[in-house]
Short mmCIF file of C-alpha atoms in Angstrom, two decimals:
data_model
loop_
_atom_site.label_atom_id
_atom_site.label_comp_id
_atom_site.label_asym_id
_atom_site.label_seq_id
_atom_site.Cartn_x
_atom_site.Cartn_y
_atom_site.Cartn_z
CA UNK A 1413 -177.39 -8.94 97.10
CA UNK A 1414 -176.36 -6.46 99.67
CA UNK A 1415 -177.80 -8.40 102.55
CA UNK A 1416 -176.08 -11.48 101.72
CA UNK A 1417 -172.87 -9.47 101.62
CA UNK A 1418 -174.03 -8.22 105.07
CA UNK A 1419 -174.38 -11.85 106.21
CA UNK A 1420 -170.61 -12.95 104.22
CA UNK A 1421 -168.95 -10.47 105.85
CA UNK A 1422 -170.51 -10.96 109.77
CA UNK A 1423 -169.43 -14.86 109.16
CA UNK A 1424 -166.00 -13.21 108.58
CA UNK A 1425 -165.72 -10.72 111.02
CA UNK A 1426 -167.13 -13.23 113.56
CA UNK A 1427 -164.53 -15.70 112.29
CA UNK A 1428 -161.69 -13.27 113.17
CA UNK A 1429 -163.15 -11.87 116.73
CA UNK A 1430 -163.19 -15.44 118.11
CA UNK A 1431 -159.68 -16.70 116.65
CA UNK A 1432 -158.38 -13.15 118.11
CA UNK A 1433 -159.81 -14.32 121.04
CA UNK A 1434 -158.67 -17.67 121.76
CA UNK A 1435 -154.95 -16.89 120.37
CA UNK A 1436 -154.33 -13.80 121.93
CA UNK A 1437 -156.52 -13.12 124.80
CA UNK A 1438 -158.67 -10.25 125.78
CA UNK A 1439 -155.71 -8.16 127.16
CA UNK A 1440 -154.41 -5.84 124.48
CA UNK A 1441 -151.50 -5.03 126.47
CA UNK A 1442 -150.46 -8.38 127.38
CA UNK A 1443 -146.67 -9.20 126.56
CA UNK A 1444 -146.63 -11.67 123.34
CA UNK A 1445 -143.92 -14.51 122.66
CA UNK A 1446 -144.35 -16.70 119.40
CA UNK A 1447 -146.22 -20.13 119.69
CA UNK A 1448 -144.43 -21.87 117.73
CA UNK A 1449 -147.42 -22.88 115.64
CA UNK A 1450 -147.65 -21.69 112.25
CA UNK A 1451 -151.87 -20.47 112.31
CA UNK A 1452 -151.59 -18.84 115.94
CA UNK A 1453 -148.57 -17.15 115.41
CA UNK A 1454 -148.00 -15.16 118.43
CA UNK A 1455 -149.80 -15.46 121.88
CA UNK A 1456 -149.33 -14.19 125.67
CA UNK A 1457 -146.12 -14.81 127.10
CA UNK A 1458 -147.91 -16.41 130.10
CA UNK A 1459 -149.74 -18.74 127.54
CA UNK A 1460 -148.49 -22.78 127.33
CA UNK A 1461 -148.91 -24.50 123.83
CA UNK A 1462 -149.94 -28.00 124.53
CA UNK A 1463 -150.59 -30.96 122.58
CA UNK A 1464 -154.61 -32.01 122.75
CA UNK A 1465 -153.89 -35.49 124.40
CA UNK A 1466 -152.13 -33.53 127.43
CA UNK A 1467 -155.10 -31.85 128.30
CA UNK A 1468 -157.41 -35.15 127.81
CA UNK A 1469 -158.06 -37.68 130.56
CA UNK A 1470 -159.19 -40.36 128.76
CA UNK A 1471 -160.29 -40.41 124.26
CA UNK A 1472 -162.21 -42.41 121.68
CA UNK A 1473 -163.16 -42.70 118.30
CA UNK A 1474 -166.26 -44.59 117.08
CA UNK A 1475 -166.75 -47.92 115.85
CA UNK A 1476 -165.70 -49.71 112.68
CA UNK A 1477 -168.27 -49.32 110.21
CA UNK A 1478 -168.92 -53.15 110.14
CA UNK A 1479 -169.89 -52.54 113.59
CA UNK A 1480 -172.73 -50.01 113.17
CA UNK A 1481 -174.36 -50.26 109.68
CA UNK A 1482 -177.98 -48.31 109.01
CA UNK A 1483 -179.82 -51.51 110.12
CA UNK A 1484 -178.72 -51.21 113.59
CA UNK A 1485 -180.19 -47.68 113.89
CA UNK A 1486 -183.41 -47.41 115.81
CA UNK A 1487 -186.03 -45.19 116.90
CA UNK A 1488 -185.09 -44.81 120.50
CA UNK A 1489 -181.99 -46.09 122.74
CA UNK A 1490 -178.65 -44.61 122.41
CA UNK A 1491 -178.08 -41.47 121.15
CA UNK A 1492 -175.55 -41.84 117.79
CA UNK A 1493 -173.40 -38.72 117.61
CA UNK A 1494 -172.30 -38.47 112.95
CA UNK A 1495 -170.39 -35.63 111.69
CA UNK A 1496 -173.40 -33.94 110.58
CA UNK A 1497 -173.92 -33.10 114.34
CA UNK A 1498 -170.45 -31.22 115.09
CA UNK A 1499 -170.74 -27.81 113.95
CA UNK A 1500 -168.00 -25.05 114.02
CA UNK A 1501 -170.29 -23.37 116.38
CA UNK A 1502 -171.55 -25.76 118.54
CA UNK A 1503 -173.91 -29.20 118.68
CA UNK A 1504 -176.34 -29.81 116.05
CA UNK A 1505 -179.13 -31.67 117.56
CA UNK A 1506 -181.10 -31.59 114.97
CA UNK A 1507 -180.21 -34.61 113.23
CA UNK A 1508 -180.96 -37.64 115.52
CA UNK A 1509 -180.03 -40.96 114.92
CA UNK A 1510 -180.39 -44.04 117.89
CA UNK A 1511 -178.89 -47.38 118.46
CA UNK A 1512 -180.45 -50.21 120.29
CA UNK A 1513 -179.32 -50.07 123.78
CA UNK A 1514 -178.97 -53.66 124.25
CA UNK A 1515 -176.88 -54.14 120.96
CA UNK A 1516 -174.73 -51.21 122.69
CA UNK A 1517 -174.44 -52.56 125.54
CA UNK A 1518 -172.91 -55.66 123.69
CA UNK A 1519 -170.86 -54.60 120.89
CA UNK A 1520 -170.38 -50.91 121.12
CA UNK A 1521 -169.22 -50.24 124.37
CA UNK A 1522 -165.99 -47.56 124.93
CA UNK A 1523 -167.38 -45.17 122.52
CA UNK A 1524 -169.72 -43.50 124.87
CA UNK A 1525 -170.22 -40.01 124.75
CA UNK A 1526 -171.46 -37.89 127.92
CA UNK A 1527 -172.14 -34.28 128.14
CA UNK A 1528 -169.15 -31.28 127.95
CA UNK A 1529 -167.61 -34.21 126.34
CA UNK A 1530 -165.61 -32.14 123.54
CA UNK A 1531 -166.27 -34.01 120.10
CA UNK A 1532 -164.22 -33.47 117.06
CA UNK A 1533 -164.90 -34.34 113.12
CA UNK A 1534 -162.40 -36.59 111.86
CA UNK A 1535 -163.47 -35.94 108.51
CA UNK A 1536 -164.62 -32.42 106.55
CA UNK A 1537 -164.57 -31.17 103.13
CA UNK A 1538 -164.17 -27.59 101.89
CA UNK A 1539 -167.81 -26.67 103.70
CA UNK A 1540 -167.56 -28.42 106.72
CA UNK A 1541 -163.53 -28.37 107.47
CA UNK A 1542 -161.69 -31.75 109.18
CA UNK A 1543 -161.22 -30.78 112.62
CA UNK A 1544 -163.71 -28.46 113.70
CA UNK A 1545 -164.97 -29.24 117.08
CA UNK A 1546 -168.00 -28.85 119.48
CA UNK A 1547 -168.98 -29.72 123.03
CA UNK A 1548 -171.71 -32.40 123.68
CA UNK A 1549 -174.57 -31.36 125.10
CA UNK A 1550 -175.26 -31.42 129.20
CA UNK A 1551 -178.02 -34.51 129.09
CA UNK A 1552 -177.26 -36.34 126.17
CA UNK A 1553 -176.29 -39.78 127.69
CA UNK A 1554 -176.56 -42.23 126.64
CA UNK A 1555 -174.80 -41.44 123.35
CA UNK A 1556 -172.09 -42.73 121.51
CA UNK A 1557 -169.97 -41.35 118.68
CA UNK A 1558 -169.77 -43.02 114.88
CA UNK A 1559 -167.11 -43.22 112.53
CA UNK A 1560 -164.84 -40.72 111.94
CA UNK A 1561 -166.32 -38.48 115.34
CA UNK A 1562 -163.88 -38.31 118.20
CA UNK A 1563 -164.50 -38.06 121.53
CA UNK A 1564 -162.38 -35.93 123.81
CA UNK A 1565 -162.85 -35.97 127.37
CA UNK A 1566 -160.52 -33.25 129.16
CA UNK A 1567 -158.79 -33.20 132.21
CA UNK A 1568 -160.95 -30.01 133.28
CA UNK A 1569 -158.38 -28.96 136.01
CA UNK A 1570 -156.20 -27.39 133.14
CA UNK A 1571 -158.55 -26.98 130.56
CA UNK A 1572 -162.17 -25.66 129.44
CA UNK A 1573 -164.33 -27.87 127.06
CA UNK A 1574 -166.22 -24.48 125.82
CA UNK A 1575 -162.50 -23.14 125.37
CA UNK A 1576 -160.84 -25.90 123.65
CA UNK A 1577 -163.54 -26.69 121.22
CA UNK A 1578 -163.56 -23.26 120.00
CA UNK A 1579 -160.00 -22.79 119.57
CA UNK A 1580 -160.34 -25.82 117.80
CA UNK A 1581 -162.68 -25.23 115.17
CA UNK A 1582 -160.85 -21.49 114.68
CA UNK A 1583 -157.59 -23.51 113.67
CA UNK A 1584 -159.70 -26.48 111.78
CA UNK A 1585 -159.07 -24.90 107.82
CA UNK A 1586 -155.30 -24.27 108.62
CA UNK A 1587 -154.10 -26.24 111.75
CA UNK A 1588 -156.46 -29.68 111.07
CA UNK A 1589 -155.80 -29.37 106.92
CA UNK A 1590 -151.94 -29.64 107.22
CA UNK A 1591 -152.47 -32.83 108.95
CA UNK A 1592 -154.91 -34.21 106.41
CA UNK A 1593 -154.96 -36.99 103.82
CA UNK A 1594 -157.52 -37.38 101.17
CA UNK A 1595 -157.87 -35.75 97.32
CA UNK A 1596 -162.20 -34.99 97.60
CA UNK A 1597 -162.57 -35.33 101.97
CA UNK A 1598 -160.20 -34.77 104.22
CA UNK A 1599 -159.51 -37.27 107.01
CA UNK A 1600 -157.36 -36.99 110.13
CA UNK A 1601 -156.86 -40.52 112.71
CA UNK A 1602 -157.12 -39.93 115.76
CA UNK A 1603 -153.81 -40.45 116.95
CA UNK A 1604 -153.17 -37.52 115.20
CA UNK A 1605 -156.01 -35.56 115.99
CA UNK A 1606 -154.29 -36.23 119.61
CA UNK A 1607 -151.61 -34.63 118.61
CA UNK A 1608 -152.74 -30.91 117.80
CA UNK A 1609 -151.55 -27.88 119.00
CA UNK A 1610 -153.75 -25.78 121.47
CA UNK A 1611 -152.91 -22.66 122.62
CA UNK A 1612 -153.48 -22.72 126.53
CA UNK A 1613 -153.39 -19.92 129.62
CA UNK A 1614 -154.76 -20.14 133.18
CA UNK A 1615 -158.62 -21.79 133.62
CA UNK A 1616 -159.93 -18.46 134.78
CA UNK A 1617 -159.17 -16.48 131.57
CA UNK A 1618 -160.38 -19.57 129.37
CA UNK A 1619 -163.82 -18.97 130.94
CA UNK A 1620 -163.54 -15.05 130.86
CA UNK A 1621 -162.58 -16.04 126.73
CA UNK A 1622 -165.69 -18.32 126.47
CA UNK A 1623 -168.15 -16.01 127.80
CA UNK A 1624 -166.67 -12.70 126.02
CA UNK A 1625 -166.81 -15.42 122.53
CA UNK A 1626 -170.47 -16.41 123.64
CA UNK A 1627 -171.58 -12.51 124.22
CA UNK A 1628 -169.94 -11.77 120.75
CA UNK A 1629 -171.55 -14.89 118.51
CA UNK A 1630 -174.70 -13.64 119.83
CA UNK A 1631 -174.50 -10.15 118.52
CA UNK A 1632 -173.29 -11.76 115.49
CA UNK A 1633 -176.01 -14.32 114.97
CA UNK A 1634 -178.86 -11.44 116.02
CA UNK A 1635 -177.26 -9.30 113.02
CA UNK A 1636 -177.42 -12.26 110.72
CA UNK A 1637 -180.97 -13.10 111.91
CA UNK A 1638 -181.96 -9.24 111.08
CA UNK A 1639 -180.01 -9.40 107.81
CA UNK A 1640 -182.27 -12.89 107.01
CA UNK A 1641 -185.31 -11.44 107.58
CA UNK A 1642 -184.50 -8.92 104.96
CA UNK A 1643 -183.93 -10.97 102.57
CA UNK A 1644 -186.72 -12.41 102.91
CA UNK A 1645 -189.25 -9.90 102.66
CA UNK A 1646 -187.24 -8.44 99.68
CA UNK A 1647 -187.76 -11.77 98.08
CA UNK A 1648 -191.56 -11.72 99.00
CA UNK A 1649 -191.85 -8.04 97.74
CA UNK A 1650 -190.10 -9.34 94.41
CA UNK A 1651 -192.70 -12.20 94.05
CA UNK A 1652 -195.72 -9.58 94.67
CA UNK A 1653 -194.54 -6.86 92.16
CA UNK A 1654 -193.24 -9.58 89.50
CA UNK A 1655 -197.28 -11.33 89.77
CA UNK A 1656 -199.13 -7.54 90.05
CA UNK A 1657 -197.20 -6.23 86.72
CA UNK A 1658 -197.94 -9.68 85.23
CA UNK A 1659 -201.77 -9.78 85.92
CA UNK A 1660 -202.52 -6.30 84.87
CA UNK A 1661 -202.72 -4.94 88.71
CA UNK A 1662 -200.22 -2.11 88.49
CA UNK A 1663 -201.39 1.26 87.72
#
């Protein structure tokens, strides 16, 4: 029980480190003004608050779901991009799903999806938030995004995928859920996606934020790792004392 407290509260304190981070900078002594926007609160005074679509170049969202059902899906071809992929800390490659390139090539084109592409769920629920975001993969094209996944592709002279995906999935649970609809999931368009908030300085200190956030979720996910691992030779220590007092073994 104490280890998965450990774990609870280095989700939380990670939580807080990178939201710091991405709202108000590295710089403890930088002068603050007030964003304007309710979750961030205050930020740099050099800082710009932008909506999303300023920062994009061009956007998508996938296709209707008449237009990709489960019998399209094959072993191989283009790489399909479903919510279960976009993570609040980065791409989940695990789950792969492909479409025939040829039908793609047909029906599905202008939802292609290439890498530091940043993709954003459209949909969440009280696990997986509406709104959190991730970047795609360097290497993952051909790939295309499904229903209810957005694809943002940024104008990268003003802003940093690694940067604005973070910030975010930081602002998903507060930012994303005022924007919501839906009673048991929670769904945003993406015209309004478009239109959130993003907290924004010079390209430069986005990087020196990404890396310092990268650095730190590394720490955090080696404590977590170390905090797993306990539990999991507690639980094996359980098992062996629970069987030796059963089967007479115990002295």
């Amino acid at each position: 029980a104490e280890q998965e407290r450990t774990i609870a509260l280095l989700a939380e304190k990670r939580q807080t480190v990178i939201s710091h981070a991405v709202t108000k900078g590295l710089n403890p002594k930088a002068e603050m003004k007030e964003s304007g926007v309710e979750w961030i609160g205050k930020m740099p005074q050099h800082w710009r608050v932008l909506p999303l679509k300023r920062v994009t170049a061009s956007r998508c969202d996938g296709p209707l779901g008449s237009g990709l059902k489960s019998e399209h899906y094959t072993d191989s071809g283009v790489r399909v991009i479903r919510l279960q992929n976009i993570r609040h800390d980065g791409f989940d490659g695990d789950d792969e799903a492909f479409v025939d390139s040829d039908y793609y090539l047909q029906e599905l084109g202008g939802h292609d999806v290439a890498g530091s592409d940043v993709l954003i769920a459209g949909l969440g629920d009280d696990r997986n938030t509406v709104g959190r975001a991730c970047v795609a993969p360097k290497g993952i094209e051909p790939a295309m995004v499904k229903a209810d996944c957005f694809r943002f592709r940024l104008d990268t002279k003003q802003a940093l995928p690694e940067f604005v995906a973070t910030e975010l999935s930081a602002g998903s649970a507060a930012d994303a859920g005022s924007m919501a609809t839906g009673s048991t999931r929670s769904r945003i368009p993406l015209s309004v996606m478009s239109n959130r908030k993003l907290a924004i300085p010079s390209l430069s200190e986005q990087r020196e934020i990404a890396n310092f956030i990268q650095a730190e979720a590394s720490k955090f996910d080696d404590l977590t790792a170390e905090a797993q691992r306990a539990i999991n030779l507690l639980q094996e220590r359980r098992s062996a004392l629970i069987s030796a007092a059963v089967t007479g073994k115990i002295d």
